[in-house]
Amino acid sequence: MLRSLFIFVAAAFLSMPALASVSAEPVNHLNATSTLAGYLAVFIFAIAYLIVVLEEKLQLRKSKPVLVGAGLIWLLVGIVSTDHAATSAAFSKNFLDFSELMLFLLVAMTYISAMEERRVFEGLRAWMVQKGFGYKTLFWLTGILAFFISPVADNLTTALLMCAVVLKVAEGQKRFIAMCCINIVVAANAGGAFSPFGDITTLMVWQAGKVQFLEFFDLFLPAVVNFALPAIIMTFFIPKGKPDSITEKVELKRGARRIMALFLLTIVTAVCGHQFLGLPPVFGMMVGLGYLQFFGYFLRMSLPSSLAKKRTVAEEKHDQRQLSYLGSVIPFDVFKNVARAEWDTLLFFYGVVMCVGGLGYLGYLQLVSVVLFDGLGASWAAFGIGLISAVVDNIPVMFAVLEMNPEISHGHWLLVTLAAGVGGSLLSVGSAAGVALMGAARGHYTFMSHLRWTPVILLGYIASMLVHLWLGHALGVFDVYN
């Protein structure tokens, strides 16, 4: 009993398993959970993850401990294993799966960086700032925009954008800013749950083939409930009136709208390639990177003539400000946007993937799968996964589930995806969006300010799960109810 409890706690809360483009076939693993090497592997990862949690206090990048931990864990795997060919194949599989995810994310990050550099998000923020919305309108508008932008731009970028708007407009209104940030985190996480592009967890589920692209939209209504129910309750506590309007004008840089169109074309290419040709989504994203590179070449080559025309117009109008701006324009460089990607985050994913890939190969995830899905049942297991993701973070939790590859119905895969996507909203540290906003709105949005509204957010979480179960029953997408 004690051994089972140790395995469940250690693997469910500490092990963050490897990425899985998991096939339907069972994954071979070593039965080494009771060996010294097995215990050492869990201990090593627990220490590595503890260092990650203390990242801000230690001033140590989060990728460093997990990279070292991954190396040590696979060293132990190699020592325990008697079949080196099988061990090499297991490592290669995890590495290949991570490579697909990394390249997909790298292209998406490059496009987001390019749109930031072309001032797309700054332009949207300026538009909202100068409209002079009231407090309640601003609360709902930032939440709704976060909900609908995050399925395309990702929940982290969306949350930071909406937070910047609130900080600019409601300066000095500490309580209102905190409530808006909570609403934005919940909305961004909920919006990201019904799109493969909205969150890394949904992307992993899509790449693993557990849910097809259009099937993610079955989560739309539960996601709306998850966002809307807490927002409605919080509305009663929003102050009346409106902040002072601010005049701010932002001019988009040349090519901004066309880069947005190319990003949408890239998404279409990835989806169509996967849906109709059976190619992995990363295929379409890499083709999309080619789109951006060719367009960057066009922007560079046509820059002199474009500047000459604009300079002539500015000279005729004696617009010294415009002339000064034109003199500071630098050519668009796609590789600068590639360099601005979150490389520490990408390397952190590698460490997590390989660490828990090693733990999975040692046999821990198989035991956790038995405890969760066979012991509790698929529905309760999904509910628990959402709660765990609020503490551990939803990305490693989804890694774990995909590596376990439990035999559950299609509807339950959707339920797990929903739970992992929105469960992180329960705590400010439960999602990347929440952690980022604690930094962006430092002094206004804190762990405790979010915790005060956790019971309300929990109501939305439970309601969204029940709505999905009800829809699943009505549409008959669940094979088994647990």
XYZ file of C-alpha atoms in Angstrom:
482
model
C 0.000 0.000 0.000
C 2.824 2.370 0.925
C 4.659 1.541 -2.294
C 1.529 2.229 -4.390
C 0.972 5.537 -2.633
C 4.595 6.548 -3.263
C 4.326 5.659 -6.944
C 1.070 7.592 -7.391
C 2.279 10.753 -5.625
C 5.766 10.722 -7.120
C 4.698 10.055 -10.677
C 1.455 12.034 -10.782
C 2.725 15.166 -9.077
C 6.442 15.100 -9.773
C 6.907 13.213 -12.995
C 6.334 15.280 -16.087
C 6.346 12.824 -18.904
C 7.524 12.837 -22.375
C 5.756 14.286 -25.330
C 3.774 11.784 -27.167
C 2.770 11.509 -30.698
C 1.569 8.295 -29.141
C 0.504 5.450 -31.343
C -2.368 3.156 -30.539
C 0.096 0.338 -29.875
C 1.283 -0.147 -26.304
C 4.717 1.268 -25.525
C 7.302 -1.195 -24.220
C 8.884 -0.272 -20.912
C 11.157 -1.685 -18.261
C 9.727 -3.042 -15.035
C 12.225 -1.074 -12.970
C 9.966 0.912 -10.653
C 11.107 -1.074 -7.608
C 14.812 -0.829 -8.364
C 17.341 1.589 -6.908
C 17.745 3.161 -10.359
C 13.988 3.723 -10.553
C 13.857 5.490 -7.202
C 16.929 7.548 -8.088
C 15.327 8.625 -11.366
C 12.213 9.917 -9.574
C 14.393 11.649 -6.973
C 16.519 13.321 -9.657
C 13.477 14.650 -11.451
C 11.874 15.814 -8.200
C 15.012 17.843 -7.413
C 15.175 19.228 -10.954
C 11.542 20.296 -10.854
C 11.968 21.843 -7.400
C 14.765 24.005 -8.846
C 12.436 24.987 -11.695
C 9.785 26.080 -9.181
C 12.396 28.224 -7.411
C 13.525 29.792 -10.698
C 12.838 33.401 -9.683
C 14.524 33.131 -6.287
C 17.567 31.288 -7.618
C 17.807 33.434 -10.780
C 18.477 30.203 -12.687
C 16.926 29.527 -16.079
C 14.390 26.716 -15.872
C 15.896 24.773 -18.773
C 19.198 24.089 -16.967
C 18.076 21.685 -14.207
C 15.809 19.625 -16.465
C 18.491 19.289 -19.159
C 20.903 17.853 -16.590
C 18.116 15.765 -15.044
C 17.239 14.292 -18.445
C 20.818 13.234 -18.999
C 21.094 11.578 -15.586
C 17.754 9.766 -15.889
C 18.583 8.292 -19.308
C 22.006 7.321 -17.968
C 20.223 5.304 -15.282
C 17.911 3.822 -17.924
C 20.930 2.730 -19.946
C 22.499 1.113 -16.884
C 19.342 -0.818 -15.963
C 18.400 -1.863 -19.499
C 19.785 -5.093 -20.953
C 18.493 -4.322 -24.453
C 20.448 -1.318 -25.674
C 18.763 -1.360 -29.083
C 15.316 -1.018 -27.467
C 16.606 1.752 -25.191
C 18.022 3.645 -28.161
C 14.720 3.264 -30.017
C 12.762 4.582 -27.014
C 15.056 7.611 -26.706
C 14.857 8.286 -30.450
C 11.067 8.120 -30.402
C 10.841 10.693 -27.604
C 13.388 12.904 -29.336
C 11.545 12.735 -32.668
C 8.241 13.583 -31.031
C 9.812 16.557 -29.270
C 11.436 17.738 -32.500
C 8.048 17.899 -34.212
C 6.603 19.936 -31.349
C 9.638 22.220 -31.140
C 9.630 23.087 -34.850
C 5.864 23.668 -34.776
C 6.206 26.036 -31.809
C 9.262 27.726 -33.298
C 7.327 28.712 -36.438
C 4.341 29.902 -34.393
C 6.644 31.935 -32.104
C 8.383 33.425 -35.153
C 5.089 34.615 -36.619
C 3.980 36.072 -33.281
C 7.344 37.812 -32.946
C 7.046 39.172 -36.492
C 3.569 40.555 -35.767
C 4.862 42.161 -32.576
C 7.746 43.726 -34.510
C 5.289 45.038 -37.125
C 3.277 46.556 -34.192
C 0.094 44.534 -34.794
C -0.603 43.935 -31.100
C 0.408 47.456 -30.161
C -2.098 48.765 -32.700
C -4.900 46.673 -31.199
C -3.995 47.888 -27.721
C -4.001 51.535 -28.847
C -7.428 51.127 -30.464
C -8.913 49.800 -27.232
C -7.200 52.437 -25.084
C -8.603 55.431 -26.989
C -12.210 54.196 -27.108
C -13.001 55.298 -23.549
C -14.870 52.165 -22.456
C -16.470 51.928 -18.993
C -15.091 49.578 -16.350
C -17.657 46.829 -16.905
C -17.366 47.107 -20.690
C -13.585 46.956 -20.440
C -13.828 43.919 -18.151
C -16.001 42.031 -20.636
C -14.253 43.271 -23.769
C -10.782 42.196 -22.634
C -12.181 38.843 -21.522
C -14.070 38.193 -24.762
C -11.124 39.256 -26.908
C -8.831 37.021 -24.858
C -11.247 34.131 -25.377
C -11.372 34.536 -29.167
C -7.775 35.608 -29.864
C -6.121 32.836 -27.837
C -7.296 30.003 -30.156
C -5.086 31.547 -32.863
C -2.349 33.538 -31.131
C -1.951 31.239 -28.046
C -3.124 31.985 -24.518
C 0.153 33.453 -23.207
C 0.537 36.136 -25.890
C -3.157 36.982 -25.694
C -3.106 37.363 -21.905
C -0.102 39.705 -22.017
C -1.752 41.841 -24.705
C -5.022 42.252 -22.789
C -3.149 42.887 -19.545
C -1.235 45.732 -21.210
C -4.551 47.309 -22.213
C -5.947 47.125 -18.677
C -2.778 48.514 -17.090
C -2.770 51.428 -19.535
C -6.450 52.341 -19.191
C -7.132 51.640 -15.505
C -3.914 52.949 -13.999
C -4.264 53.264 -10.223
C -7.334 50.999 -9.963
C -5.551 48.120 -8.229
C -8.617 46.021 -7.400
C -10.120 46.407 -10.871
C -6.817 45.506 -12.543
C -6.569 42.356 -10.419
C -10.105 41.259 -11.333
C -9.478 41.946 -15.019
C -6.283 39.902 -14.912
C -8.128 36.966 -13.334
C -10.826 37.208 -15.989
C -8.202 37.383 -18.749
C -6.361 34.291 -17.465
C -9.586 32.284 -17.284
C -10.733 33.509 -20.716
C -7.388 32.890 -22.434
C -7.095 29.364 -21.027
C -10.709 28.556 -21.910
C -10.328 29.937 -25.431
C -7.146 27.973 -25.954
C -8.886 24.729 -24.979
C -11.026 24.440 -28.114
C -8.262 24.962 -30.685
C -5.073 23.014 -31.466
C -3.274 26.353 -31.785
C -4.551 27.783 -28.504
C -2.405 25.833 -26.084
C 0.505 23.424 -26.181
C -1.659 20.732 -24.557
C -4.250 20.861 -27.356
C -1.450 20.880 -29.916
C -0.028 17.699 -28.400
C -3.409 15.990 -28.431
C -3.892 16.952 -32.077
C -0.422 15.771 -33.113
C -0.977 12.514 -31.243
C -4.075 11.905 -33.368
C -6.391 11.573 -30.367
C -8.664 14.396 -31.544
C -9.038 15.688 -35.110
C -8.879 19.407 -35.896
C -12.622 20.058 -36.290
C -13.468 17.868 -33.298
C -11.813 20.369 -30.947
C -14.734 22.697 -31.596
C -16.937 20.247 -29.673
C -15.295 21.890 -26.644
C -16.480 25.373 -27.623
C -19.649 25.419 -25.500
C -17.974 23.960 -22.376
C -15.178 26.515 -22.836
C -17.721 29.350 -23.038
C -19.303 28.146 -19.789
C -15.884 27.921 -18.125
C -15.181 31.560 -18.994
C -18.648 33.101 -18.760
C -19.870 31.729 -15.402
C -17.052 33.232 -13.274
C -17.146 36.437 -15.357
C -20.876 36.907 -14.744
C -20.424 36.506 -10.985
C -17.417 38.843 -10.933
C -19.323 41.496 -12.894
C -21.403 42.327 -9.799
C -18.214 43.446 -8.039
C -16.881 45.663 -10.840
C -17.064 49.403 -10.001
C -19.322 51.708 -11.999
C -18.064 54.585 -14.100
C -15.227 54.671 -16.586
C -11.550 55.637 -16.611
C -10.263 58.739 -18.356
C -9.864 58.244 -22.101
C -6.331 58.271 -23.476
C -5.365 59.392 -26.967
C -2.816 57.105 -28.520
C -2.082 56.512 -32.188
C -0.039 53.592 -33.480
C 0.918 53.205 -37.116
C 1.403 49.626 -38.255
C 4.674 48.900 -39.980
C 4.731 47.967 -43.630
C 3.589 44.417 -44.317
C 1.847 43.914 -40.955
C -1.526 42.913 -42.409
C 0.072 40.661 -45.008
C 2.040 38.839 -42.305
C -1.244 38.239 -40.468
C -2.692 36.810 -43.686
C 0.374 34.588 -44.152
C -0.032 33.278 -40.596
C -3.619 32.305 -41.349
C -2.454 30.683 -44.612
C 0.161 28.759 -42.612
C -2.526 27.449 -40.267
C -4.685 26.426 -43.237
C -1.698 24.631 -44.784
C -0.987 22.737 -41.554
C -4.625 21.758 -41.053
C -5.249 20.709 -44.660
C -2.002 18.767 -44.856
C -2.920 16.863 -41.713
C -6.608 16.361 -42.480
C -6.455 15.438 -46.163
C -2.928 14.098 -46.725
C -2.148 12.577 -43.332
C 1.012 14.666 -42.974
C 2.062 15.799 -39.473
C 1.052 19.393 -38.605
C 4.700 20.454 -38.460
C 4.840 19.980 -42.249
C 2.430 22.848 -42.850
C 4.132 25.071 -40.276
C 7.542 24.667 -41.894
C 6.035 25.489 -45.286
C 4.546 28.557 -43.594
C 7.999 29.584 -42.429
C 8.967 29.534 -46.086
C 6.058 31.884 -46.829
C 7.379 34.327 -44.246
C 10.956 34.091 -45.526
C 9.911 34.882 -49.104
C 7.770 37.786 -47.911
C 10.682 39.055 -45.818
C 12.830 38.974 -48.958
C 10.174 41.023 -50.785
C 10.029 43.584 -47.952
C 13.811 44.010 -47.964
C 14.120 44.341 -51.728
C 11.233 46.801 -52.059
C 12.155 48.877 -48.993
C 14.213 51.584 -50.793
C 11.434 52.432 -53.264
C 8.803 52.388 -50.493
C 10.876 54.749 -48.332
C 11.487 57.094 -51.264
C 7.751 57.447 -51.929
C 6.906 58.031 -48.265
C 9.793 60.496 -47.858
C 8.526 62.541 -50.811
C 5.042 62.763 -49.292
C 6.460 63.697 -45.865
C 8.641 66.432 -47.378
C 5.660 67.920 -49.213
C 3.727 68.031 -45.914
C 6.810 69.202 -43.960
C 6.200 66.324 -41.558
C 9.451 66.257 -39.584
C 8.213 63.496 -37.293
C 7.522 61.200 -40.242
C 10.876 62.055 -41.829
C 12.642 61.211 -38.581
C 10.769 57.909 -38.382
C 11.592 56.987 -41.991
C 15.258 57.637 -41.295
C 15.231 55.034 -38.511
C 13.507 52.241 -40.462
C 15.505 49.019 -40.609
C 14.839 46.130 -43.047
C 12.651 43.226 -41.951
C 14.764 40.202 -40.973
C 12.912 36.938 -40.403
C 15.897 35.378 -38.629
C 15.837 38.086 -35.975
C 12.296 36.955 -35.213
C 13.470 33.344 -35.056
C 16.169 34.424 -32.603
C 13.543 36.164 -30.429
C 11.700 32.884 -29.833
C 11.543 31.626 -26.246
C 14.545 29.334 -26.497
C 14.713 28.767 -22.755
C 11.120 27.520 -22.897
C 11.826 25.254 -25.878
C 14.873 23.742 -24.141
C 12.820 23.359 -20.972
C 10.295 21.318 -22.984
C 13.135 19.132 -24.226
C 14.298 18.490 -20.675
C 10.782 17.714 -19.484
C 10.092 15.462 -22.455
C 13.254 13.439 -22.052
C 13.103 13.326 -18.236
C 9.679 11.871 -18.164
C 10.306 9.799 -21.253
C 12.913 8.077 -19.116
C 10.522 7.721 -16.176
C 7.888 6.309 -18.520
C 10.358 3.801 -19.956
C 11.207 2.701 -16.420
C 7.512 1.824 -15.962
C 6.142 4.549 -13.681
C 3.519 5.918 -16.025
C 1.975 2.526 -16.605
C 1.396 2.218 -12.851
C -0.076 5.721 -12.622
C -2.397 4.915 -15.529
C -3.728 1.900 -13.652
C -4.330 3.984 -10.513
C -6.046 6.851 -12.345
C -7.997 5.431 -15.264
C -8.597 1.876 -14.077
C -9.040 2.739 -10.409
C -10.977 6.019 -10.571
C -12.565 5.739 -14.002
C -12.042 7.981 -17.017
C -14.401 10.813 -15.995
C -13.087 11.166 -12.429
C -9.522 10.762 -13.695
C -10.097 13.654 -16.133
C -11.505 15.802 -13.315
C -8.466 15.032 -11.159
C -6.068 15.768 -14.026
C -7.525 19.276 -14.255
C -6.954 19.834 -10.527
C -3.395 18.507 -10.751
C -2.686 20.834 -13.678
C -3.473 23.824 -11.453
C -0.511 22.856 -9.269
C 1.954 21.176 -11.611
C 1.127 22.974 -14.917
C -1.022 21.498 -17.661
C 1.759 20.816 -20.180
C 3.574 18.097 -18.204
C 0.249 16.654 -17.080
C -0.860 16.221 -20.690
C 2.549 14.762 -21.527
C 1.863 12.175 -18.862
C -1.591 11.240 -20.107
C -0.439 10.845 -23.696
C 2.480 8.700 -22.612
C 0.113 6.537 -20.544
C -2.102 6.185 -23.631
C -5.122 4.889 -21.664
C -7.869 3.056 -23.529
C -10.666 5.590 -23.147
C -13.450 6.791 -25.435
C -13.137 9.684 -27.853
C -15.399 11.770 -25.632
C -13.151 11.152 -22.653
C -10.109 12.276 -24.636
C -11.976 15.517 -25.233
C -12.806 15.683 -21.522
C -9.144 15.206 -20.553
C -8.145 17.908 -23.048
C -10.713 20.312 -21.607
C -9.707 19.583 -18.003
C -5.986 20.031 -18.637
C -6.633 23.220 -20.622
C -8.858 25.040 -18.133
C -7.783 23.429 -14.854
C -4.727 25.668 -14.724
C -7.005 28.691 -14.245
C -7.788 27.615 -10.669
C -4.497 29.067 -9.413
C -2.376 31.908 -10.743
C 0.611 29.547 -10.965
C -1.368 26.884 -12.812
C -0.819 28.237 -16.325
C 1.758 30.158 -18.320
C -0.757 32.986 -18.744
C -1.200 33.365 -14.989
C 2.518 33.277 -14.235
C 3.223 35.854 -16.953
C 0.540 38.240 -15.688
C 1.892 38.085 -12.133
C 5.040 39.592 -13.585
C 3.362 42.011 -15.995
C 0.912 43.335 -13.373
C 3.263 43.068 -10.406
C 1.708 44.537 -7.270
C -1.819 44.341 -8.709
C -2.346 40.705 -9.711
C -0.931 38.278 -7.152
C -1.313 34.679 -6.062
C -3.596 35.715 -3.189
C -5.776 38.047 -5.292
C -6.403 35.132 -7.661
C -6.940 32.672 -4.811
C -9.836 34.782 -3.462
C -11.778 34.031 -6.641
C -10.748 30.374 -6.933
C -14.142 29.105 -5.596
C -15.918 31.031 -8.371
C -13.457 29.751 -10.996
C -13.969 26.221 -9.630
C -17.715 26.595 -10.257
C -16.935 27.401 -13.880
C -14.568 24.430 -14.072
C -17.154 21.998 -12.690
C -19.912 23.468 -14.866
C -17.816 23.146 -18.034
C -17.058 19.491 -17.249
C -20.742 18.763 -16.616
C -21.771 20.523 -19.830
C -19.334 18.412 -21.805
C -20.551 15.222 -20.131
C -24.130 16.228 -20.909
C -23.276 16.951 -24.536
C -21.345 13.693 -24.738
C -24.347 11.784 -23.482
C -26.727 13.622 -25.815
C -24.491 13.119 -28.862
C -23.376 9.634 -27.896
C -19.629 10.288 -28.121
C -18.839 8.471 -24.864
C -18.475 4.718 -25.029
C -18.213 4.268 -21.265
C -19.393 6.366 -18.325
C -17.355 6.192 -15.138
